[in-house]
Tab-separated table of C-alpha atoms and ligand atoms in Angstrom:
chain	number	residue	atom	x	y	z
A	11	MET	CA	-1.291	14.193	21.597
A	12	ILE	CA	-4.167	16.562	22.198
A	13	VAL	CA	-3.243	20.057	23.309
A	14	GLY	CA	-5.569	22.908	24.204
A	15	LYS	CA	-8.738	23.016	26.204
A	16	TYR	CA	-12.325	24.134	25.823
A	17	PRO	CA	-13.514	26.925	25.935
A	18	SER	CA	-10.367	28.653	24.598
A	19	LEU	CA	-10.057	25.863	22.080
A	20	ARG	CA	-13.070	25.121	19.933
A	21	LEU	CA	-12.484	22.694	17.055
A	22	ARG	CA	-15.725	23.799	15.418
A	23	ARG	CA	-14.054	27.158	14.591
A	24	ASN	CA	-12.054	25.522	11.799
A	25	ARG	CA	-15.218	24.026	10.351
A	26	LYS	CA	-17.321	27.193	10.279
A	27	SER	CA	-17.472	27.549	6.503
A	28	SER	CA	-16.599	25.743	3.359
A	29	TRP	CA	-13.416	27.772	2.626
A	30	THR	CA	-11.852	26.982	5.990
A	31	ARG	CA	-12.844	23.323	5.754
A	32	LYS	CA	-11.023	23.238	2.424
A	33	LEU	CA	-7.878	24.623	4.032
A	34	ILE	CA	-7.729	22.102	6.831
A	35	GLN	CA	-8.695	19.029	4.831
A	36	GLU	CA	-6.161	16.234	5.139
A	37	ASN	CA	-7.064	14.062	2.158
A	38	THR	CA	-8.293	14.576	-1.380
A	39	LEU	CA	-9.124	12.408	-4.350
A	40	SER	CA	-8.028	12.721	-7.942
A	41	PRO	CA	-8.755	10.529	-10.972
A	42	ASN	CA	-5.018	9.716	-10.845
A	43	ASP	CA	-5.711	7.628	-7.736
A	44	PHE	CA	-7.885	5.145	-9.611
A	45	ILE	CA	-7.711	1.851	-11.437
A	46	LEU	CA	-10.702	0.945	-13.571
A	47	PRO	CA	-11.702	-2.734	-13.770
A	48	ILE	CA	-13.121	-3.746	-17.154
A	49	PHE	CA	-15.115	-6.910	-17.802
A	50	LEU	CA	-14.616	-8.555	-21.165
A	51	ILE	CA	-16.981	-10.767	-23.122
A	52	ASP	CA	-16.828	-12.668	-26.387
A	53	GLY	CA	-18.744	-11.530	-29.436
A	54	VAL	CA	-19.101	-8.417	-31.527
A	55	ASN	CA	-20.453	-4.968	-30.680
A	56	LYS	CA	-21.522	-5.965	-27.189
A	57	LYS	CA	-22.016	-3.757	-24.168
A	58	GLN	CA	-23.816	-5.985	-21.747
A	59	HIS	CA	-25.261	-4.778	-18.487
A	60	ILE	CA	-24.323	-6.762	-15.380
A	61	LYS	CA	-27.510	-7.128	-13.354
A	62	SER	CA	-25.840	-7.536	-9.974
A	63	MET	CA	-23.710	-4.409	-10.560
A	64	PRO	CA	-25.951	-1.525	-11.695
A	65	GLY	CA	-23.986	0.814	-13.988
A	66	VAL	CA	-21.254	-1.731	-14.827
A	67	TYR	CA	-20.970	-3.498	-18.203
A	68	ARG	CA	-19.162	-6.266	-20.008
A	69	TYR	CA	-17.580	-5.158	-23.293
A	70	SER	CA	-16.645	-7.134	-26.376
A	71	VAL	CA	-13.074	-6.517	-27.523
A	72	ASP	CA	-14.157	-4.363	-30.485
A	73	ARG	CA	-15.858	-1.930	-28.105
A	74	ILE	CA	-13.024	-1.602	-25.614
A	75	SER	CA	-11.702	1.587	-27.214
A	76	GLN	CA	-14.842	3.361	-26.080
A	77	ILE	CA	-14.055	2.752	-22.428
A	78	ILE	CA	-10.273	3.191	-22.767
A	79	ASP	CA	-10.754	6.583	-24.471
A	80	LYS	CA	-12.986	7.583	-21.600
A	81	ALA	CA	-10.483	6.415	-18.965
A	82	ILE	CA	-7.588	8.255	-20.623
A	83	SER	CA	-9.545	11.466	-21.059
A	84	LYS	CA	-10.402	11.435	-17.348
A	85	GLY	CA	-6.808	10.795	-16.243
A	86	ILE	CA	-7.228	7.227	-14.992
A	87	PRO	CA	-3.692	5.763	-15.030
A	88	MET	CA	-4.538	2.068	-15.371
A	89	VAL	CA	-7.236	-0.429	-16.253
A	90	ALA	CA	-7.621	-3.985	-14.914
A	91	LEU	CA	-8.921	-6.635	-17.308
A	92	PHE	CA	-11.302	-9.406	-16.234
A	93	PRO	CA	-12.708	-11.963	-18.693
A	94	ASN	CA	-16.132	-13.554	-18.722
A	95	THR	CA	-15.071	-16.818	-20.297
A	96	LYS	CA	-17.604	-18.928	-22.179
A	97	LYS	CA	-18.613	-22.070	-20.316
A	98	SER	CA	-17.521	-24.217	-23.250
A	99	LEU	CA	-13.946	-22.898	-22.860
A	100	LYS	CA	-13.686	-23.711	-19.165
A	101	ASN	CA	-12.181	-26.942	-17.896
A	102	GLU	CA	-10.659	-28.499	-14.767
A	103	LEU	CA	-7.204	-27.133	-15.596
A	104	GLY	CA	-8.238	-23.663	-16.686
A	105	SER	CA	-6.270	-24.116	-19.894
A	106	GLU	CA	-7.940	-21.148	-21.566
A	107	ALA	CA	-5.727	-18.993	-19.281
A	108	LEU	CA	-2.804	-20.043	-21.477
A	109	ASN	CA	-4.480	-19.363	-24.820
A	110	GLU	CA	-2.825	-16.383	-26.482
A	111	ASN	CA	-6.137	-15.551	-28.114
A	112	ASN	CA	-8.169	-15.490	-24.924
A	113	LEU	CA	-10.102	-12.326	-24.092
A	114	VAL	CA	-7.448	-10.790	-21.851
A	115	CYS	CA	-4.625	-11.439	-24.328
A	116	ARG	CA	-6.545	-10.078	-27.316
A	117	THR	CA	-7.561	-6.989	-25.391
A	118	SER	CA	-4.054	-6.337	-24.042
A	119	ARG	CA	-2.568	-6.550	-27.538
A	120	MET	CA	-5.197	-4.202	-28.890
A	121	ILE	CA	-4.736	-1.635	-26.117
A	122	LYS	CA	-0.924	-1.665	-26.356
A	123	LYS	CA	-1.006	-1.352	-30.119
A	124	LYS	CA	-3.451	1.513	-30.175
A	125	TYR	CA	-2.595	3.417	-26.991
A	126	LYS	CA	1.100	2.509	-26.393
A	127	ASN	CA	2.003	3.855	-22.969
A	128	GLN	CA	-0.901	6.229	-22.533
A	129	ILE	CA	-2.501	3.903	-20.017
A	130	GLY	CA	-1.309	0.962	-17.910
A	131	ILE	CA	-2.737	-2.527	-18.183
A	132	MET	CA	-3.123	-4.714	-15.141
A	133	CYS	CA	-4.017	-8.404	-15.462
A	134	ASP	CA	-5.099	-10.778	-12.722
A	135	VAL	CA	-2.969	-13.860	-12.366
A	136	ALA	CA	-5.332	-16.606	-11.211
A	137	LEU	CA	-7.287	-19.402	-12.826
A	138	ASP	CA	-10.824	-18.818	-11.561
A	139	PRO	CA	-12.240	-17.160	-14.698
A	140	TYR	CA	-11.098	-20.222	-16.653
A	141	THR	CA	-11.760	-23.258	-14.438
A	142	SER	CA	-14.960	-25.303	-14.555
A	143	HIS	CA	-14.903	-25.497	-10.728
A	144	GLY	CA	-14.408	-21.748	-10.262
A	145	HIS	CA	-11.323	-22.063	-8.058
A	146	ASP	CA	-8.147	-20.013	-8.508
A	147	GLY	CA	-5.931	-23.075	-8.757
A	148	LEU	CA	-5.714	-26.711	-9.783
A	149	ILE	CA	-7.662	-29.262	-7.748
A	150	LYS	CA	-6.941	-32.812	-6.755
A	151	SER	CA	-9.319	-34.725	-4.483
A	152	ASP	CA	-10.982	-31.460	-3.393
A	153	LYS	CA	-7.625	-29.897	-2.482
A	154	ILE	CA	-6.280	-26.767	-4.169
A	155	LEU	CA	-2.739	-27.679	-5.169
A	156	ASN	CA	-0.207	-24.983	-4.335
A	157	ASP	CA	3.036	-25.688	-6.185
A	158	GLU	CA	1.369	-27.251	-9.221
A	159	THR	CA	-0.848	-24.175	-9.531
A	160	ILE	CA	2.184	-21.884	-9.413
A	161	GLN	CA	3.609	-23.591	-12.497
A	162	VAL	CA	0.473	-22.632	-14.433
A	163	LEU	CA	0.485	-19.121	-12.967
A	164	ILE	CA	4.067	-18.666	-14.170
A	165	ASN	CA	2.996	-19.532	-17.696
A	166	GLN	CA	-0.037	-17.280	-17.434
A	167	SER	CA	2.224	-14.445	-16.231
A	168	LEU	CA	4.730	-14.945	-19.043
A	169	LEU	CA	1.959	-14.959	-21.617
A	170	GLN	CA	0.311	-11.849	-20.211
A	171	ALA	CA	3.644	-10.020	-20.056
A	172	GLU	CA	4.308	-10.948	-23.655
A	173	MET	CA	0.883	-9.624	-24.682
A	174	GLY	CA	1.629	-6.217	-23.200
A	175	CYS	CA	0.494	-6.438	-19.597
A	176	ASP	CA	2.323	-3.799	-17.514
A	177	VAL	CA	1.315	-4.945	-14.048
A	178	LEU	CA	0.809	-8.581	-13.143
A	179	ALA	CA	-1.583	-8.951	-10.251
A	180	PRO	CA	-1.542	-12.427	-8.718
A	181	SER	CA	-4.886	-12.719	-6.942
A	182	ASP	CA	-4.730	-16.437	-6.290
A	183	MET	CA	-3.156	-16.488	-2.775
A	184	MET	CA	-0.914	-19.510	-3.409
A	185	ASP	CA	2.162	-19.519	-1.146
A	186	GLY	CA	5.410	-18.531	-2.822
A	187	ARG	CA	4.005	-17.462	-6.172
A	188	ILE	CA	5.402	-13.929	-6.182
A	189	GLY	CA	9.034	-15.075	-5.997
A	190	LYS	CA	8.574	-17.731	-8.641
A	191	ILE	CA	6.728	-15.415	-11.015
A	192	ARG	CA	9.334	-12.656	-10.518
A	193	LYS	CA	12.149	-15.066	-11.278
A	194	ALA	CA	10.483	-16.452	-14.393
A	195	ILE	CA	9.583	-13.095	-15.904
A	196	ASP	CA	13.075	-11.706	-15.148
A	197	GLN	CA	14.641	-14.654	-16.927
A	198	ASN	CA	12.511	-13.817	-19.936
A	199	ASN	CA	13.543	-10.171	-20.066
A	200	PHE	CA	10.429	-8.729	-18.480
A	201	GLN	CA	12.363	-6.936	-15.721
A	202	ASP	CA	10.167	-3.870	-16.183
A	203	VAL	CA	6.876	-5.669	-15.674
A	204	GLN	CA	5.603	-4.773	-12.209
A	205	ILE	CA	4.009	-7.144	-9.731
A	206	LEU	CA	1.054	-5.968	-7.698
A	207	SER	CA	0.466	-8.744	-5.228
A	208	TYR	CA	-2.983	-9.313	-3.825
A	209	ALA	CA	-1.093	-9.970	-0.592
A	210	ALA	CA	-3.937	-9.537	1.868
A	211	LYS	CA	-6.887	-11.062	0.127
A	212	TYR	CA	-9.619	-12.291	2.405
A	213	ALA	CA	-12.151	-15.079	1.833
A	214	SER	CA	-15.081	-12.708	1.593
A	215	SER	CA	-18.784	-12.594	0.877
A	216	PHE	CA	-18.241	-9.266	-0.850
A	217	TYR	CA	-17.020	-10.887	-4.102
A	218	GLY	CA	-20.479	-12.194	-5.006
A	219	PRO	CA	-21.351	-9.805	-7.853
A	220	PHE	CA	-17.850	-10.158	-9.392
A	221	ARG	CA	-18.236	-13.907	-9.624
A	222	ASP	CA	-21.498	-13.259	-11.395
A	223	ALA	CA	-19.773	-10.755	-13.725
A	224	VAL	CA	-17.048	-13.207	-14.769
A	225	GLY	CA	-19.472	-16.127	-14.755
A	226	SER	CA	-17.817	-18.209	-12.039
A	227	LYS	CA	-20.571	-17.926	-9.465
A	228	SER	CA	-22.743	-20.846	-10.419
A	229	SER	CA	-19.759	-23.082	-11.054
A	230	LEU	CA	-17.886	-22.407	-7.799
A	231	LYS	CA	-17.726	-25.563	-5.742
A	232	GLY	CA	-17.255	-24.922	-2.035
A	233	ASP	CA	-15.420	-21.850	-0.772
A	234	LYS	CA	-11.934	-20.346	-1.008
A	235	LYS	CA	-11.031	-20.525	2.667
A	236	THR	CA	-8.021	-22.821	2.255
A	237	TYR	CA	-6.163	-20.155	0.286
A	238	GLN	CA	-7.789	-16.761	0.862
A	239	MET	CA	-7.345	-15.285	4.348
A	240	ASP	CA	-9.617	-15.594	7.361
A	241	PHE	CA	-11.235	-12.232	8.033
A	242	LYS	CA	-10.713	-12.684	11.751
A	243	ASN	CA	-6.964	-12.136	11.316
A	244	SER	CA	-4.766	-9.095	10.896
A	245	ASP	CA	-1.244	-10.156	12.006
A	246	GLU	CA	-1.424	-12.777	9.285
A	247	ALA	CA	-1.896	-10.031	6.693
A	248	LEU	CA	1.395	-8.473	7.771
A	249	ARG	CA	3.164	-11.797	7.374
A	250	GLU	CA	1.681	-12.225	3.893
A	251	VAL	CA	2.858	-8.759	2.919
A	252	ALA	CA	6.346	-9.245	4.410
A	253	LEU	CA	6.819	-12.445	2.426
A	254	ASP	CA	5.567	-10.923	-0.822
A	255	ILE	CA	7.872	-7.920	-0.469
A	256	LYS	CA	10.822	-10.265	0.078
A	257	GLU	CA	9.781	-12.229	-2.991
A	258	GLY	CA	9.725	-9.111	-5.148
A	259	ALA	CA	6.295	-7.479	-5.029
A	260	ASP	CA	6.400	-3.840	-6.176
A	261	MET	CA	3.030	-2.996	-4.655
A	262	VAL	CA	0.485	-4.814	-2.533
A	263	MET	CA	-3.287	-4.965	-2.586
A	264	VAL	CA	-5.745	-5.200	0.276
A	265	LYS	CA	-9.054	-6.739	-0.647
A	266	PRO	CA	-11.936	-6.209	0.018
A	267	GLY	CA	-11.585	-2.523	0.839
A	268	MET	CA	-13.954	-0.861	3.230
A	269	PRO	CA	-14.218	-3.632	5.863
A	270	TYR	CA	-10.394	-3.817	5.890
A	271	LEU	CA	-9.267	-0.209	6.357
A	272	ASP	CA	-7.369	-1.240	9.491
A	273	ILE	CA	-5.301	-3.639	7.392
A	274	ILE	CA	-4.459	-0.941	4.831
A	275	LYS	CA	-3.346	1.346	7.617
A	276	SER	CA	-1.135	-1.130	9.399
A	277	ILE	CA	0.534	-2.329	6.190
A	278	LYS	CA	1.280	1.246	5.191
A	279	GLU	CA	2.678	2.110	8.597
A	280	LYS	CA	4.847	-0.995	8.843
A	281	PHE	CA	6.204	-1.393	5.323
A	282	LYS	CA	6.073	2.012	3.578
A	283	ILE	CA	5.287	0.239	0.311
A	284	PRO	CA	2.651	1.337	-2.219
A	285	VAL	CA	-0.636	-0.084	-0.943
A	286	PHE	CA	-3.671	-0.367	-3.176
A	287	ALA	CA	-7.213	-0.915	-1.972
A	288	TYR	CA	-9.834	-2.834	-3.924
A	289	GLN	CA	-13.361	-1.557	-3.436
A	290	VAL	CA	-14.835	-4.858	-4.516
A	291	SER	CA	-18.002	-5.698	-6.371
A	292	GLY	CA	-20.095	-6.325	-3.245
A	293	GLU	CA	-19.144	-2.958	-1.777
A	294	TYR	CA	-19.995	-1.289	-5.070
A	295	SER	CA	-23.353	-3.006	-5.353
A	296	LEU	CA	-24.317	-2.252	-1.765
A	297	ILE	CA	-23.610	1.452	-2.183
A	298	GLU	CA	-25.137	1.712	-5.645
A	299	ASN	CA	-28.322	-0.125	-4.695
A	300	ALA	CA	-28.688	1.938	-1.533
A	301	ILE	CA	-28.395	5.132	-3.611
A	302	ASN	CA	-30.911	3.855	-6.154
A	303	LYS	CA	-33.342	3.102	-3.327
A	304	ASN	CA	-32.777	6.543	-1.766
A	305	LEU	CA	-31.460	4.989	1.423
A	306	VAL	CA	-28.281	7.061	1.278
A	307	ASN	CA	-27.451	10.013	-0.922
A	308	LYS	CA	-24.919	10.044	-3.751
A	309	ASP	CA	-22.178	11.583	-1.599
A	310	ALA	CA	-21.800	8.180	0.066
A	311	VAL	CA	-19.619	7.158	-2.880
A	312	TYR	CA	-17.101	9.949	-2.362
A	313	GLU	CA	-17.081	9.302	1.374
A	314	SER	CA	-16.375	5.609	0.836
A	315	LEU	CA	-13.472	6.424	-1.499
A	316	VAL	CA	-11.838	9.123	0.630
A	317	ALA	CA	-11.822	6.575	3.463
A	318	PHE	CA	-9.220	4.567	1.529
A	319	LYS	CA	-6.927	7.578	1.213
A	320	ARG	CA	-7.349	8.357	4.895
A	321	ALA	CA	-6.356	4.792	5.741
A	322	GLY	CA	-3.193	5.248	3.667
A	323	ALA	CA	-3.981	3.683	0.289
A	324	ASN	CA	-2.002	5.049	-2.669
A	325	ALA	CA	-4.553	3.983	-5.243
A	326	ILE	CA	-7.993	2.441	-5.375
A	327	VAL	CA	-9.441	-0.158	-7.694
A	328	SER	CA	-13.085	0.860	-8.049
A	329	TYR	CA	-16.010	0.272	-10.374
A	330	TYR	CA	-16.730	3.978	-9.902
A	331	ALA	CA	-13.449	4.943	-11.598
A	332	ASP	CA	-15.088	5.665	-14.973
A	333	ARG	CA	-17.363	8.238	-13.273
A	334	ILE	CA	-14.855	9.577	-10.758
A	335	ASP	CA	-14.619	13.079	-12.247
A	336	LYS	CA	-18.346	13.634	-11.707
A	337	ILE	CA	-18.247	12.081	-8.242
A	338	ILE	CA	-15.421	14.393	-7.159
A	339	LYS	CA	-17.084	17.463	-8.653
A	340	GLN	CA	-20.448	16.712	-7.116
A	341	SER	CA	-19.221	15.951	-3.616
A	342	THR	CA	-16.555	18.618	-3.039
B	212	PBG	C1	-10.227	-13.774	-8.699
B	212	PBG	C2	-10.667	-12.430	-8.303
B	212	PBG	C3	-11.800	-12.139	-7.533
B	212	PBG	C4	-11.908	-10.761	-7.512
B	212	PBG	C5	-10.830	-10.231	-8.239
B	212	PBG	N1	-10.054	-11.300	-8.704
B	212	PBG	C6	-12.840	-13.009	-6.948
B	212	PBG	C7	-12.505	-14.110	-6.086
B	212	PBG	O1	-11.404	-14.219	-5.527
B	212	PBG	O2	-13.378	-14.968	-5.932
B	212	PBG	C8	-13.015	-10.018	-6.843
B	212	PBG	C9	-13.249	-8.635	-7.271
B	212	PBG	C10	-14.558	-8.067	-6.861
B	212	PBG	O3	-15.356	-8.668	-6.119
B	212	PBG	O4	-14.818	-6.951	-7.312
B	212	PBG	N2	-9.050	-14.280	-8.326
């Protein structure tokens, strides 16, 4: 409700200088709001630039400490691990997902051993970094199989939990997977492992650079529209979230981020559950390239991130997380 009337009321009065703007500001950002995605690659002493994501790198396991130290020192509470799996290790079934010496498992063990509980580890539950066809699940006659895929996701979840993963993040969009994963990990004494469900994950063009980063872009056959959501829908997102909460999700993710602020807001208002936003690779690359070309200034980053808080997100997965202290300092 708007009360007051011009000219006795002038909203510009509260904006007249920086100190008063600080007092009336409704949202702020802190490094504690961020999750840092890390791309992993095989080999030794590698820090490999990802061309489609300026400023983002793939690290070999022996160099992970460098980035984890940085994240901890800045106050980032959690990292998310994403593997760039060698082509020779990919197959139709994505079996490398169940190899206890795969990149994610080796890295999780290393981080837990060295850093204990100083930082959380989040692992995607999905098969796309491991399948030769680039899909998140198993395929039969061009169909992504739901229930058969869940069986593999359960095993992937159990393995990741065993390796030290704190937060399992199913990003596959199969129906019913949250309940089945929750049940299986509970039965194996992983009651404390959290589930962050990618509940509202849309079939989006904004994942392009990520697929390049994990090496699934060239192999992806077709699109993901039979399991990821149609971006024309919002009621459907609420149904997805409602089901995942019933099945045992501790937190839910909305993805991509910026084009879906309305979804973040309505989930938060309806369910009062922790909602995370994923500022995905395409959003990152658009902003970063625009800054590099002087089309927008650097403050665009801060603006894009505050938008998530304004919409109601509790935390943000962002490729800017490793630089967030500088971004906050520079733009406030
Ligand atoms: C895979 C997964 C994707 C992303 C995170 N997990 C890509 C996809 O669904 O194709 C995208 C992240 C990004 O674009 O930054 N299940």
